[in-house]
Tab-separated table of C-alpha atoms in Angstrom:
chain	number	residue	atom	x	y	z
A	1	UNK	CA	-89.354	-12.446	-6.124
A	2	UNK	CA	-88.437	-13.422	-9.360
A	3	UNK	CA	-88.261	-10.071	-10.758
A	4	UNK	CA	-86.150	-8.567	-8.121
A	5	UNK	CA	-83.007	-11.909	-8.695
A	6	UNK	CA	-83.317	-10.995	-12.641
A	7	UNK	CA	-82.944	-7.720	-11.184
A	8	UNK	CA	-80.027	-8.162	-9.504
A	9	UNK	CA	-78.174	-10.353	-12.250
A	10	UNK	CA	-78.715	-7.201	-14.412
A	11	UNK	CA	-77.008	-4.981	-12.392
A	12	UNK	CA	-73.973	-7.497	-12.606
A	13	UNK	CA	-73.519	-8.074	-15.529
A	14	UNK	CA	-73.698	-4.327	-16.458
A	15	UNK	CA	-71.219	-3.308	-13.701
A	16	UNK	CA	-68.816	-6.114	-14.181
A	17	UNK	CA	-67.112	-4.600	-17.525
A	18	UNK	CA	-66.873	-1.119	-15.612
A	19	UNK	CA	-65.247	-3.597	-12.939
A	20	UNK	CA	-62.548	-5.237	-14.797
A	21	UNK	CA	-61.973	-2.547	-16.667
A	22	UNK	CA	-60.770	-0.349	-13.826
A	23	UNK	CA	-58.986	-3.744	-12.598
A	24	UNK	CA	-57.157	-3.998	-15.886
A	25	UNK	CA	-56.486	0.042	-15.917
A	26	UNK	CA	-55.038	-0.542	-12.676
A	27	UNK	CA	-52.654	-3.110	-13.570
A	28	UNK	CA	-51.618	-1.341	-16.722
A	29	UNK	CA	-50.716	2.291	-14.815
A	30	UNK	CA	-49.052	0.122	-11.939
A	31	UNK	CA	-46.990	-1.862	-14.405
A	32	UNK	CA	-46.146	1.418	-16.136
A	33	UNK	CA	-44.614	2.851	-12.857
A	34	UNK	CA	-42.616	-0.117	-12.607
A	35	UNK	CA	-41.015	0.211	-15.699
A	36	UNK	CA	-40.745	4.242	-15.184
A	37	UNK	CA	-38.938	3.774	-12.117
A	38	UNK	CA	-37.174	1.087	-13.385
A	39	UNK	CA	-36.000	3.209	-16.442
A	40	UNK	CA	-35.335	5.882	-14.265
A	41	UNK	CA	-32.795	3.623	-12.162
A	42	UNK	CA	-31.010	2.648	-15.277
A	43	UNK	CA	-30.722	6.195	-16.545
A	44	UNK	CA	-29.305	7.273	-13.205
A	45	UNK	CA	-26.890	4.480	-13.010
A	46	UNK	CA	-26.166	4.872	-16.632
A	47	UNK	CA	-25.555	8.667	-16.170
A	48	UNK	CA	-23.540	8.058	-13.122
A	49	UNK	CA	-21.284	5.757	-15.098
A	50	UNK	CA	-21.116	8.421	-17.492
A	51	UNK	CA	-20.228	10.824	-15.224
A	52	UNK	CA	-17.240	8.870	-14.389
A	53	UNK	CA	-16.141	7.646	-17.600
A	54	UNK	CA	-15.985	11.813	-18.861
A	55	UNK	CA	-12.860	13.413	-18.576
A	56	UNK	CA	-11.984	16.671	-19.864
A	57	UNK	CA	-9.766	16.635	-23.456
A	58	UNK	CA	-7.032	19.277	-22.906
A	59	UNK	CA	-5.473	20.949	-25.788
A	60	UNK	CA	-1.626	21.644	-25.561
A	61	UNK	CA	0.807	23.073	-27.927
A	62	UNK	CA	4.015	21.823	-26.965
A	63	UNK	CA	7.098	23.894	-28.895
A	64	UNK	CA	4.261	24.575	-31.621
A	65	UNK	CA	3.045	21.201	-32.476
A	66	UNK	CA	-0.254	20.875	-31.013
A	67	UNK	CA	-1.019	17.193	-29.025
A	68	UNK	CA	-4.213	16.623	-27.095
A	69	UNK	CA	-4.913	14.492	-24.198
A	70	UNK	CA	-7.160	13.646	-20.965
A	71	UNK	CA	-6.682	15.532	-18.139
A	72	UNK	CA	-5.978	12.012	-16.228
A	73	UNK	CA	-2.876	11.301	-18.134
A	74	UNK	CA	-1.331	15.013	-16.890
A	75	UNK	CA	-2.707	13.893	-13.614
A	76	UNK	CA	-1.546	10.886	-13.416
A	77	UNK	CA	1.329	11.353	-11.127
A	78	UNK	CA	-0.266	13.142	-7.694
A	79	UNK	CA	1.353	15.988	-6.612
A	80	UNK	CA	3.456	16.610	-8.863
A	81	UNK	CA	4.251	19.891	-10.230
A	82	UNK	CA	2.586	18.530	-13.809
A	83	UNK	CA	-0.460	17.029	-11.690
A	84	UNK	CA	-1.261	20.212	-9.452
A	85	UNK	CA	-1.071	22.811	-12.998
A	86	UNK	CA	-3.505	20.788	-14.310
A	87	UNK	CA	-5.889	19.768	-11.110
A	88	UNK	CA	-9.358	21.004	-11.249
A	89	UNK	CA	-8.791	22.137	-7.838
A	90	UNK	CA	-5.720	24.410	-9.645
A	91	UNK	CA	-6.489	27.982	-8.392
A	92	UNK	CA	-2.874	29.400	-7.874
A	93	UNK	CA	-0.804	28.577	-11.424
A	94	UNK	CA	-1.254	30.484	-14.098
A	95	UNK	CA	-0.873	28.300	-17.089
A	96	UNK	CA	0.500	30.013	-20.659
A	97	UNK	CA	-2.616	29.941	-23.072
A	98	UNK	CA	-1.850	30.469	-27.138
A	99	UNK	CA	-4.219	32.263	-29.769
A	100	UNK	CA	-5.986	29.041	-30.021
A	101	UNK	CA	-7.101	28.485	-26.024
A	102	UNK	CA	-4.159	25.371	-26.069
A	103	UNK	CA	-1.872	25.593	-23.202
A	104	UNK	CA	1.283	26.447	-24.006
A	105	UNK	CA	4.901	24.631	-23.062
A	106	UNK	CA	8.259	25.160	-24.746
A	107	UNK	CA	9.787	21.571	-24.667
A	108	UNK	CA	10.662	19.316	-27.374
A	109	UNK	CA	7.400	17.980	-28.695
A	110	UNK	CA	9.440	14.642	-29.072
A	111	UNK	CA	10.023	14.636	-25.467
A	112	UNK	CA	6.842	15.409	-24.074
A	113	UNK	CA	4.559	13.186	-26.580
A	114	UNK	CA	7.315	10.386	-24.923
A	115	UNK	CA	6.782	11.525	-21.522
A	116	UNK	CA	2.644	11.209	-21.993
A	117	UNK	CA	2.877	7.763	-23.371
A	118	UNK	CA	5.029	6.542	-20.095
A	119	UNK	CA	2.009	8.851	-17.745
A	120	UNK	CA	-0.827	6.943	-20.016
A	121	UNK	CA	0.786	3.302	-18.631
A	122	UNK	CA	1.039	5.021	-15.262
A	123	UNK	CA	-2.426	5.743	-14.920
A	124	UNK	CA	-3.450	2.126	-15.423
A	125	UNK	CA	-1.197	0.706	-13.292
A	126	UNK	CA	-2.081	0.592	-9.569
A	127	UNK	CA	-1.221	3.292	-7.241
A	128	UNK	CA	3.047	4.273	-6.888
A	129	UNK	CA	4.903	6.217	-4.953
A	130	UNK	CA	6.080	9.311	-7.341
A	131	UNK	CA	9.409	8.785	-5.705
A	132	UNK	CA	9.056	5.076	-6.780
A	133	UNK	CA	8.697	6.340	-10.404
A	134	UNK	CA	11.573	6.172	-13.592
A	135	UNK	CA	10.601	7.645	-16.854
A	136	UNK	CA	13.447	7.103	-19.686
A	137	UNK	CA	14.319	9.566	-22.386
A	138	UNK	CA	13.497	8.531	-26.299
A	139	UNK	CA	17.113	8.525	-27.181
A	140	UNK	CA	20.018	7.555	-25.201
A	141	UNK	CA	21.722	11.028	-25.671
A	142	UNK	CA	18.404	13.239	-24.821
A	143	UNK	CA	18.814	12.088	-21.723
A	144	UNK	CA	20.119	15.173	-19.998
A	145	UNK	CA	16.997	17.638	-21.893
A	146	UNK	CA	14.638	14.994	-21.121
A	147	UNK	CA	15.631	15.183	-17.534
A	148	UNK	CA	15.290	18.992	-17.114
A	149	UNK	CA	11.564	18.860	-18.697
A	150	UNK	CA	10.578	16.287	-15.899
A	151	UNK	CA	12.444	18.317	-13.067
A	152	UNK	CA	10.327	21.410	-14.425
A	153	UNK	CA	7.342	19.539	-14.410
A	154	UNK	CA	8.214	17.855	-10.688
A	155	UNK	CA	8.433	14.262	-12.153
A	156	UNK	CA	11.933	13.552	-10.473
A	157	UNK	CA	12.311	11.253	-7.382
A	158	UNK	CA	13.835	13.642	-5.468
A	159	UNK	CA	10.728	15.883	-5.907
A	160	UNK	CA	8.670	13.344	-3.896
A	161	UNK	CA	11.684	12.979	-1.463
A	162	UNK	CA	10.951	14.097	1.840
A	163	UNK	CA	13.123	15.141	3.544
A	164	UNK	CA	15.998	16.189	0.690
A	165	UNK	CA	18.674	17.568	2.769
A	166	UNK	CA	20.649	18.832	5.874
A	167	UNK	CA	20.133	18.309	9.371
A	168	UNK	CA	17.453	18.100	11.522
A	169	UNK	CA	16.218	17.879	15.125
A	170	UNK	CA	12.951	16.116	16.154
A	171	UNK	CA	11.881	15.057	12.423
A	172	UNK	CA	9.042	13.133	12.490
A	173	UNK	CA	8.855	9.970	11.399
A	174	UNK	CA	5.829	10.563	9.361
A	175	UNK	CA	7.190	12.906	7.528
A	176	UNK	CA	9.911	11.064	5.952
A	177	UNK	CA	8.604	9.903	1.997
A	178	UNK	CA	10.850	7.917	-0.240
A	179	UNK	CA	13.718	6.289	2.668
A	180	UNK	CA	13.400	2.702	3.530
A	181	UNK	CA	14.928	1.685	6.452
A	182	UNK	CA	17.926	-0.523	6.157
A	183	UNK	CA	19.523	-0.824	9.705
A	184	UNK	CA	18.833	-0.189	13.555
A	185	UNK	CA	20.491	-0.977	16.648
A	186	UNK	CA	21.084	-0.023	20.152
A	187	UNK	CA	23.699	2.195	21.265
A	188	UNK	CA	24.814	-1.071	23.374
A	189	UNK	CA	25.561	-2.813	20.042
A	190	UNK	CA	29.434	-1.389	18.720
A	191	UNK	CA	28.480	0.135	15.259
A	192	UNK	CA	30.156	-1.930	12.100
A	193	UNK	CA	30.916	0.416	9.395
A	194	UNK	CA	30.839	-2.632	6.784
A	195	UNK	CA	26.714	-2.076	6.911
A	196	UNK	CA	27.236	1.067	4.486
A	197	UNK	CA	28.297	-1.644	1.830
A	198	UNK	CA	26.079	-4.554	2.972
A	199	UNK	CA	22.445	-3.385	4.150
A	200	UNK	CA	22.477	0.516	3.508
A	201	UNK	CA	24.035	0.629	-0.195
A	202	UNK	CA	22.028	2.765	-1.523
A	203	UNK	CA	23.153	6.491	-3.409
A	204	UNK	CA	21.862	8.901	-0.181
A	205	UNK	CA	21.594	7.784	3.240
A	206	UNK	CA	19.528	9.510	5.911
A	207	UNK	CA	21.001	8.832	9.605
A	208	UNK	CA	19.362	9.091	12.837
A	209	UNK	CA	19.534	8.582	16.169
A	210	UNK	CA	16.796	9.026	19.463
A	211	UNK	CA	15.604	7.279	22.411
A	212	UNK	CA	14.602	4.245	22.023
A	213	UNK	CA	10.828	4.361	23.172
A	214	UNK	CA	10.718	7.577	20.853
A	215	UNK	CA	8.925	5.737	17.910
A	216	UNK	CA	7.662	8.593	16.115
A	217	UNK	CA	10.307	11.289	15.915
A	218	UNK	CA	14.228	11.297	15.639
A	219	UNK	CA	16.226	13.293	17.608
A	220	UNK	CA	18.823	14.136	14.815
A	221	UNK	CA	19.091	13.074	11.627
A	222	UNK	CA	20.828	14.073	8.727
A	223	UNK	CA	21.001	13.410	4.999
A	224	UNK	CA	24.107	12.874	2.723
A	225	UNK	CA	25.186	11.453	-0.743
A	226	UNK	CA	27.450	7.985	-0.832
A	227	UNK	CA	30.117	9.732	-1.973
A	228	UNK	CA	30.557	12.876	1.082
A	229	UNK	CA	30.050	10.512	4.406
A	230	UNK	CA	33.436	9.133	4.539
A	231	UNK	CA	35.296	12.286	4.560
A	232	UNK	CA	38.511	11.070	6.160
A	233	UNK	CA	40.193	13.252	10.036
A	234	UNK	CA	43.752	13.639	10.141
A	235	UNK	CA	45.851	12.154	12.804
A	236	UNK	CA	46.368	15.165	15.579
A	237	UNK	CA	50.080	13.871	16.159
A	238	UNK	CA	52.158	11.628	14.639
A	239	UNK	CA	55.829	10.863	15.256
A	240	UNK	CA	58.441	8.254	13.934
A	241	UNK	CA	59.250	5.402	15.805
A	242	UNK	CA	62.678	5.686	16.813
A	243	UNK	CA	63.568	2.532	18.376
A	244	UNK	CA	62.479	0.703	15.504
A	245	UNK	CA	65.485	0.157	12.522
A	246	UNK	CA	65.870	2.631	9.941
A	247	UNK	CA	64.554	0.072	7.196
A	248	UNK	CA	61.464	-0.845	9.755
A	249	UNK	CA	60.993	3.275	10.984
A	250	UNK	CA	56.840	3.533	11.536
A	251	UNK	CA	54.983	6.163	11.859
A	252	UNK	CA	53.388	6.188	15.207
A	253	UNK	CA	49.802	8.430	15.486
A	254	UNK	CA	47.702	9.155	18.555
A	255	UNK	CA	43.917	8.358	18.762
A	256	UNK	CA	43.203	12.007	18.709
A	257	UNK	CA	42.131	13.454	15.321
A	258	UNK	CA	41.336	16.510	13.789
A	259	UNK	CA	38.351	16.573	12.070
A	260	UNK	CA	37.929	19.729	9.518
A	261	UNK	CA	34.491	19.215	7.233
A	262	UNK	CA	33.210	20.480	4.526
A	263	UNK	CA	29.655	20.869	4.560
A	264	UNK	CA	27.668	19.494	1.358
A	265	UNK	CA	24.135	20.332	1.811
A	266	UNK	CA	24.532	21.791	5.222
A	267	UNK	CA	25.924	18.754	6.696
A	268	UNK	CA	29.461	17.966	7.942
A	269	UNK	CA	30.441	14.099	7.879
A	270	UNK	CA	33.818	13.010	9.376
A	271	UNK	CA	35.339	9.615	9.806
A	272	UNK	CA	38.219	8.068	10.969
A	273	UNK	CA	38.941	4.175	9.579
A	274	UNK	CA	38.472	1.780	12.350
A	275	UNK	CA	37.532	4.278	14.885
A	276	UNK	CA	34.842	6.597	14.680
A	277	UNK	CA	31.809	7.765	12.090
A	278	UNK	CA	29.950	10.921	12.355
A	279	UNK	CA	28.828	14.378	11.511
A	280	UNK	CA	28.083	17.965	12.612
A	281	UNK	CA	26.169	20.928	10.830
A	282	UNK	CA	27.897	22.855	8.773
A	283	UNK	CA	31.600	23.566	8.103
A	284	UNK	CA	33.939	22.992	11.631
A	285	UNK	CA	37.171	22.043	12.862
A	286	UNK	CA	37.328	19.599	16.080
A	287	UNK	CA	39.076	16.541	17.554
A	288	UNK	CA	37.801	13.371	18.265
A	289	UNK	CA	39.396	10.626	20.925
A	290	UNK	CA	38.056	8.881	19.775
A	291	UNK	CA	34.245	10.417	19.600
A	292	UNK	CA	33.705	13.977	19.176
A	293	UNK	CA	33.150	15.840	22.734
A	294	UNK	CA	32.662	19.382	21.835
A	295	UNK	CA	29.474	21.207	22.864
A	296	UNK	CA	29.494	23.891	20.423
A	297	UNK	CA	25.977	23.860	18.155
A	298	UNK	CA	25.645	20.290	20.241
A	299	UNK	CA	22.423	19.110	19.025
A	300	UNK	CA	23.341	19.019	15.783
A	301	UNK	CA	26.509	16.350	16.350
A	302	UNK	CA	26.480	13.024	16.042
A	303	UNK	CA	29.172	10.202	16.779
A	304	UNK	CA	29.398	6.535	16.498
A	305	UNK	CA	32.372	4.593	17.712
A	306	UNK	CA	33.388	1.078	16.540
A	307	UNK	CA	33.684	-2.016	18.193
A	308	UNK	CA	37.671	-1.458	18.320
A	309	UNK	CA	37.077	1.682	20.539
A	310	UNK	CA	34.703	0.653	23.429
A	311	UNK	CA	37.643	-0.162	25.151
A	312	UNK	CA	38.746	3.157	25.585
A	313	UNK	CA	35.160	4.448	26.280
A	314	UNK	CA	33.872	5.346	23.115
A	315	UNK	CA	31.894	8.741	23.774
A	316	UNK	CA	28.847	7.865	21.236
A	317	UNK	CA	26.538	10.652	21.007
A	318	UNK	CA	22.957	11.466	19.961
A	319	UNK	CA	22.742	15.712	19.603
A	320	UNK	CA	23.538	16.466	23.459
A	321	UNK	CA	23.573	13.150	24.663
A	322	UNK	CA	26.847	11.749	25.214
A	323	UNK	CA	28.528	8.956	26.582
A	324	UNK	CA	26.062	6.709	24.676
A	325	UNK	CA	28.228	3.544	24.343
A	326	UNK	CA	26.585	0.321	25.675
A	327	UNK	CA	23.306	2.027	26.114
A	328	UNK	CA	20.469	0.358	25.182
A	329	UNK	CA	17.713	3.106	26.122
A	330	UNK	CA	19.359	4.636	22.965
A	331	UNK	CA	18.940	3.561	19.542
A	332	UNK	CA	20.799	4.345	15.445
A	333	UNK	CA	19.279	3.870	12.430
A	334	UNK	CA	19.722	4.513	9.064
A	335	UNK	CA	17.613	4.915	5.760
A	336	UNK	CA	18.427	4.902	2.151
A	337	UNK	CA	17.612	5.671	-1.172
A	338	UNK	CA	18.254	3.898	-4.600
């Protein structure tokens, strides 16, 4: 009996090293997977941060000075002409590539190392509107070559205007980029031309009209500069006053006008002072009394009447709608542009 316990204490004490050794091995490998996968993680994480950090250096000799710079900065602005040439995604433009491999513009290198300082503050500031953008010249009198580089390069608010021009039937409202709203009102409500100087100051209007419960798409609009939507009618006859004294003779005009416009940027704008406000497409010659009634290229005429008018029936109109006056299924509104 006592041989077989000294027995078995031998046997323990020779297999317990073996034990703890393969305990201890254990413990070692599984700690050493820890820190594998662990290092693993932080190289993948640290690669991935990398990864986003790296952008591409691109080599440019602008009017034979060479400048380099991160492909960000050109991109700064999105969809601009600058920002699409040099998109990884670029496919269609063919960009001008000197002896060296360094893309190739002929602009003032002045200019253009100007122009990247203004996109490298861009690119760290949060997300704007390209129409919402101003870049100044370096000089006061470089203005006029500075601004032909960023037209050629689409870095001009009117490049990320939307729409630029004309007239138009059912234009969305999501397609409009660059107008803010600055007045609407119902047909029912007499129009007050003193908003064009108030509200709606801005250097191009865009003006609209549609049904009211039409929320996403005008039923005519057009687009005009400050300076071409007053275009004054001529009275349609006029005659003196002859009852009145030769030192007091007026000259008395009927309500009827004649409206001849002259179409900048395919629109027509008319308006007679204290009566009427509109415009047609194109170059035409009409009357109003005091709105314009013609149906000739209709849907592409609008007229609004003033409060001094509704008297004598107005005759507002939205394309082929007429006889709009003191509607209010009907609805104006009018955008602008600093």
């Amino acid at each position: 009996m006592m041989l077989y316990i000294l027995l078995i204490i031998g046997l323990v004490i020779y297999e317990y090293p073996i034990f703890a050794y393969r305990v201890i091995l254990k413990n070692i490998t599984h700690g050493e997977d820890n820190f594998a996968i662990k290092k693993s993680i932080h190289n993948d994480r640290h690669m991935k941060k990398y990864e986003s950090l790296s952008d591409d250096i691109i080599e440019l000799n602008i009017g034979g000075q060479k400048m380099s710079t991160l492909r960000s900065t050109l991109t700064a602005v999105p969809n601009s002409k600058l920002s699409l040439m040099f998109s990884k995604d670029n496919t269609k433009t063919i960009l001008p590539i000197d002896k060296q491999g360094a893309v190739f513009f002929d602009y003032n290198p002045i200019y253009f190392n100007y122009l990247l300082d203004q996109l490298r503050t861009i690119k760290r500031m949060s997300k704007a509107s390209g129409y919402q953008l101003q870049f100044s010249p370096p000089f006061i009198n470089s203005h006029m070559n500075f601004t032909h580089m960023l037209v050629d390069l689409g870095l001009t608010p009117d490049y990320f205007l939307s729409p630029m021009e004309g007239t138009h039937i059912n234009l969305t409202v999501n397609s409009l980029a660059g107008w803010q709203e600055c007045y609407r009102s119902t047909y029912a409500v007499p129009f007050d031309l003193s908003v064009l100087t108030k509200a709606c100051n801005g250097s191009r209007l865009l003006v609209a009209c549609r049904p009211v419960n039409h929320k996403k798409m005008f039923t005519l609009a057009a687009i005009g500069e400050r300076e071409d939507i007053l275009h004054p009618c001529l009275p349609k006859q006029c005659k003196i006053n002859t009852k009145s004294k030769k030192k007091n003779m007026k000259l008395l005009c009927s309500s009827r006008y004649q409206c001849i416009t002259q179409a900048k940027r395919g629109v027509g704008w008319y308006h007679v002072n204290n009566q009427t406000w509109g415009f047609v497409r194109g170059s035409l010659s009409f009357v109003v009394n005091p709105c314009d009634a013609s149906n000739l290229d209709s849907d592409y005429r609008l007229c609004w009447s003033s409060q001094l008018e509704r008297k004598q029936g107005g005759g507002d109109r939205c394309g082929s709608a007429k006889n709009l006056q003191n509607s209010n299924k009907w609805e104006r509104l009018i955008y602008y542009i600093n």
